[in-house]
């Protein structure tokens, strides 16, 4: 409360300062022309879509509002700039400079005149995903920047990781308005700097917003995780092992104890979970428990002990895998090798579809690898970070894993990083692509790097 009172005492002084600044800029002293890269960057820090006033014929206000609404609803750090092809926006360094000035990790989609390209921080989307999506929209809608922008965003939102920036608290669409707009930005900036305590309030509001987002994502994961825990509990009961029985030995009792401990650990971890990343502990415990149970079952049956392998890719509830088999995702994509249980190996050998784990999505039940990045923490707990990108490449879930060899930590998208990022992920500039009629170069990135 003391901080709030200090801020309130400063309001009259700050109002005078802001008014003077507005008058100075409006009369042309230090005024900037409408548009420009600084204006675009400032607008994107406040909302997901910026349309330069000279490019309003490319993307109308209504369409820009609709696009911004979709991005904000998806809660993903996807930035869109629609700019005129002028000297103010040098093609060779545009993407890199825009990302530097905005300073927030995310996916950046830019229409420059009638051309389009995109770049992304690997924590949010892999370079391959960005290149493939950008190339696809350039080929499907050449010369139509509005269609390329909206088409790219529609495809990128399910694949992007991270959260929307906390700074997107105001208007969702930025449209350049000239020097007066600059005056407002300067005045507001001074207000924050002088207020001091305002930063604390903003930080707390951002923290509450992030906690609400984490709870929503955790609620989406909870039914799947609870099903896993219940299924494992049923397996424990079904095996019918009696530690005090005449045939039980110390090795069997040790396996059974490990399985019980894993079950208790999984339940306790889910009870404590506050964010999606906490689910990894649950999956990891269940994977350990299922291997212990498989080992116990082998001892009871007198068969060979199972090899320590990852769980069945198609459904971790099937238990540890027994072999690796080639598999191609439904609908196309590159063939890859995945670990499978005996039942799924037999189905694939017979030309049948595997018994894939289905989860709820807006499109109805889908295999978990086609449900998007929400299920990344759950999958990483089962499979670890090293193997996931390889077996999930080309899928919606795989698009959130590229560049990290695993699931990006929560908050890696939409966080402020300033100029501390790998500029190579934003291409070498529009350079070669903008002059040849083929888009930004088929290699993806503004320079076809």
PDB file of N, CA and C in Angstrom, residues 311-323 325-327 338-357 369:
ATOM      1  N   UNK A 311       9.264 -46.442 -22.861  1.00  0.00           N
ATOM      2  CA  UNK A 311       7.918 -47.015 -22.998  1.00  0.00           C
ATOM      3  C   UNK A 311       7.467 -47.049 -24.452  1.00  0.00           C
ATOM      4  N   UNK A 312       6.374 -47.716 -24.691  1.00  0.00           N
ATOM      5  CA  UNK A 312       5.805 -47.775 -26.040  1.00  0.00           C
ATOM      6  C   UNK A 312       5.459 -46.366 -26.504  1.00  0.00           C
ATOM      7  N   UNK A 313       5.950 -45.990 -27.664  1.00  0.00           N
ATOM      8  CA  UNK A 313       5.721 -44.646 -28.176  1.00  0.00           C
ATOM      9  C   UNK A 313       4.240 -44.367 -28.375  1.00  0.00           C
ATOM     10  N   UNK A 314       3.494 -45.330 -28.848  1.00  0.00           N
ATOM     11  CA  UNK A 314       2.099 -45.085 -29.212  1.00  0.00           C
ATOM     12  C   UNK A 314       1.210 -44.895 -27.990  1.00  0.00           C
ATOM     13  N   UNK A 315       1.550 -45.516 -26.896  1.00  0.00           N
ATOM     14  CA  UNK A 315       0.806 -45.317 -25.645  1.00  0.00           C
ATOM     15  C   UNK A 315       1.685 -45.798 -24.503  1.00  0.00           C
ATOM     16  N   UNK A 316       2.236 -44.902 -23.708  1.00  0.00           N
ATOM     17  CA  UNK A 316       3.110 -45.315 -22.599  1.00  0.00           C
ATOM     18  C   UNK A 316       2.438 -46.260 -21.612  1.00  0.00           C
ATOM     19  N   UNK A 317       1.116 -46.305 -21.581  1.00  0.00           N
ATOM     20  CA  UNK A 317       0.425 -47.228 -20.689  1.00  0.00           C
ATOM     21  C   UNK A 317       0.641 -48.677 -21.095  1.00  0.00           C
ATOM     22  N   UNK A 318       1.118 -48.894 -22.338  1.00  0.00           N
ATOM     23  CA  UNK A 318       1.397 -50.266 -22.782  1.00  0.00           C
ATOM     24  C   UNK A 318       2.624 -50.850 -22.086  1.00  0.00           C
ATOM     25  N   UNK A 319       3.384 -50.021 -21.400  1.00  0.00           N
ATOM     26  CA  UNK A 319       4.561 -50.504 -20.701  1.00  0.00           C
ATOM     27  C   UNK A 319       5.824 -50.352 -21.528  1.00  0.00           C
ATOM     28  N   UNK A 320       6.934 -50.943 -21.048  1.00  0.00           N
ATOM     29  CA  UNK A 320       8.205 -50.797 -21.763  1.00  0.00           C
ATOM     30  C   UNK A 320       8.118 -51.365 -23.180  1.00  0.00           C
ATOM     31  N   UNK A 321       8.815 -50.709 -24.092  1.00  0.00           N
ATOM     32  CA  UNK A 321       8.870 -51.213 -25.475  1.00  0.00           C
ATOM     33  C   UNK A 321       9.739 -52.459 -25.532  1.00  0.00           C
ATOM     34  N   UNK A 322       9.560 -53.245 -26.610  1.00  0.00           N
ATOM     35  CA  UNK A 322      10.352 -54.461 -26.781  1.00  0.00           C
ATOM     36  C   UNK A 322      11.236 -54.394 -28.028  1.00  0.00           C
ATOM     37  N   UNK A 323      10.952 -53.463 -28.936  1.00  0.00           N
ATOM     38  CA  UNK A 323      11.762 -53.325 -30.136  1.00  0.00           C
ATOM     39  C   UNK A 323      11.513 -51.963 -30.773  1.00  0.00           C
ATOM     40  N   UNK A 325      10.748 -50.029 -34.398  1.00  0.00           N
ATOM     41  CA  UNK A 325      10.207 -50.336 -35.722  1.00  0.00           C
ATOM     42  C   UNK A 325      10.085 -49.045 -36.527  1.00  0.00           C
ATOM     43  N   UNK A 326      10.165 -49.131 -37.863  1.00  0.00           N
ATOM     44  CA  UNK A 326       9.933 -47.946 -38.698  1.00  0.00           C
ATOM     45  C   UNK A 326       8.450 -47.607 -38.735  1.00  0.00           C
ATOM     46  N   UNK A 327       8.164 -46.315 -38.727  1.00  0.00           N
ATOM     47  CA  UNK A 327       6.763 -45.870 -38.718  1.00  0.00           C
ATOM     48  C   UNK A 327       6.662 -44.527 -39.414  1.00  0.00           C
ATOM     49  N   UNK A 338      10.593 -45.846 -34.056  1.00  0.00           N
ATOM     50  CA  UNK A 338       9.987 -45.578 -32.756  1.00  0.00           C
ATOM     51  C   UNK A 338      10.002 -46.851 -31.911  1.00  0.00           C
ATOM     52  N   UNK A 339      10.095 -46.716 -30.589  1.00  0.00           N
ATOM     53  CA  UNK A 339      10.021 -47.875 -29.696  1.00  0.00           C
ATOM     54  C   UNK A 339       8.573 -48.303 -29.503  1.00  0.00           C
ATOM     55  N   UNK A 340       8.303 -49.614 -29.601  1.00  0.00           N
ATOM     56  CA  UNK A 340       6.923 -50.083 -29.507  1.00  0.00           C
ATOM     57  C   UNK A 340       6.830 -51.317 -28.628  1.00  0.00           C
ATOM     58  N   UNK A 341       5.639 -51.547 -28.094  1.00  0.00           N
ATOM     59  CA  UNK A 341       5.360 -52.759 -27.341  1.00  0.00           C
ATOM     60  C   UNK A 341       5.115 -53.911 -28.317  1.00  0.00           C
ATOM     61  N   UNK A 342       5.030 -55.134 -27.800  1.00  0.00           N
ATOM     62  CA  UNK A 342       4.853 -56.307 -28.658  1.00  0.00           C
ATOM     63  C   UNK A 342       3.537 -56.240 -29.426  1.00  0.00           C
ATOM     64  N   UNK A 343       2.461 -55.774 -28.769  1.00  0.00           N
ATOM     65  CA  UNK A 343       1.154 -55.740 -29.429  1.00  0.00           C
ATOM     66  C   UNK A 343       1.157 -54.771 -30.604  1.00  0.00           C
ATOM     67  N   UNK A 344       1.736 -53.599 -30.423  1.00  0.00           N
ATOM     68  CA  UNK A 344       1.765 -52.632 -31.522  1.00  0.00           C
ATOM     69  C   UNK A 344       2.731 -53.066 -32.615  1.00  0.00           C
ATOM     70  N   UNK A 345       3.809 -53.730 -32.251  1.00  0.00           N
ATOM     71  CA  UNK A 345       4.725 -54.256 -33.270  1.00  0.00           C
ATOM     72  C   UNK A 345       4.001 -55.255 -34.160  1.00  0.00           C
ATOM     73  N   UNK A 346       3.167 -56.102 -33.555  1.00  0.00           N
ATOM     74  CA  UNK A 346       2.417 -57.092 -34.327  1.00  0.00           C
ATOM     75  C   UNK A 346       1.380 -56.415 -35.229  1.00  0.00           C
ATOM     76  N   UNK A 347       0.733 -55.377 -34.722  1.00  0.00           N
ATOM     77  CA  UNK A 347      -0.269 -54.677 -35.532  1.00  0.00           C
ATOM     78  C   UNK A 347       0.385 -54.015 -36.739  1.00  0.00           C
ATOM     79  N   UNK A 348       1.502 -53.364 -36.516  1.00  0.00           N
ATOM     80  CA  UNK A 348       2.195 -52.719 -37.626  1.00  0.00           C
ATOM     81  C   UNK A 348       2.668 -53.752 -38.652  1.00  0.00           C
ATOM     82  N   UNK A 349       3.143 -54.903 -38.176  1.00  0.00           N
ATOM     83  CA  UNK A 349       3.600 -55.945 -39.086  1.00  0.00           C
ATOM     84  C   UNK A 349       2.453 -56.470 -39.939  1.00  0.00           C
ATOM     85  N   UNK A 350       1.230 -56.421 -39.402  1.00  0.00           N
ATOM     86  CA  UNK A 350       0.051 -56.873 -40.147  1.00  0.00           C
ATOM     87  C   UNK A 350      -0.575 -55.767 -40.992  1.00  0.00           C
ATOM     88  N   UNK A 351       0.070 -54.586 -41.015  1.00  0.00           N
ATOM     89  CA  UNK A 351      -0.453 -53.480 -41.806  1.00  0.00           C
ATOM     90  C   UNK A 351      -1.582 -52.730 -41.135  1.00  0.00           C
ATOM     91  N   UNK A 352      -1.732 -52.888 -39.836  1.00  0.00           N
ATOM     92  CA  UNK A 352      -2.799 -52.217 -39.095  1.00  0.00           C
ATOM     93  C   UNK A 352      -2.255 -50.986 -38.380  1.00  0.00           C
ATOM     94  N   UNK A 353      -3.159 -50.090 -37.993  1.00  0.00           N
ATOM     95  CA  UNK A 353      -2.769 -48.909 -37.241  1.00  0.00           C
ATOM     96  C   UNK A 353      -2.463 -49.299 -35.794  1.00  0.00           C
ATOM     97  N   UNK A 354      -1.471 -48.674 -35.174  1.00  0.00           N
ATOM     98  CA  UNK A 354      -1.177 -48.975 -33.767  1.00  0.00           C
ATOM     99  C   UNK A 354      -2.280 -48.471 -32.851  1.00  0.00           C
ATOM    100  N   UNK A 355      -2.283 -48.966 -31.627  1.00  0.00           N
ATOM    101  CA  UNK A 355      -3.278 -48.534 -30.646  1.00  0.00           C
ATOM    102  C   UNK A 355      -2.784 -47.246 -29.977  1.00  0.00           C
ATOM    103  N   UNK A 356      -2.989 -46.133 -30.651  1.00  0.00           N
ATOM    104  CA  UNK A 356      -2.417 -44.858 -30.221  1.00  0.00           C
ATOM    105  C   UNK A 356      -3.208 -44.246 -29.071  1.00  0.00           C
ATOM    106  N   UNK A 357      -2.501 -43.539 -28.207  1.00  0.00           N
ATOM    107  CA  UNK A 357      -3.136 -42.819 -27.096  1.00  0.00           C
ATOM    108  C   UNK A 357      -3.871 -41.613 -27.654  1.00  0.00           C
ATOM    109  N   UNK A 369       0.502 -36.989 -30.191  1.00  0.00           N
ATOM    110  CA  UNK A 369       1.531 -36.247 -30.927  1.00  0.00           C
ATOM    111  C   UNK A 369       0.935 -35.272 -31.937  1.00  0.00           C
TER     112      UNK A 369
END
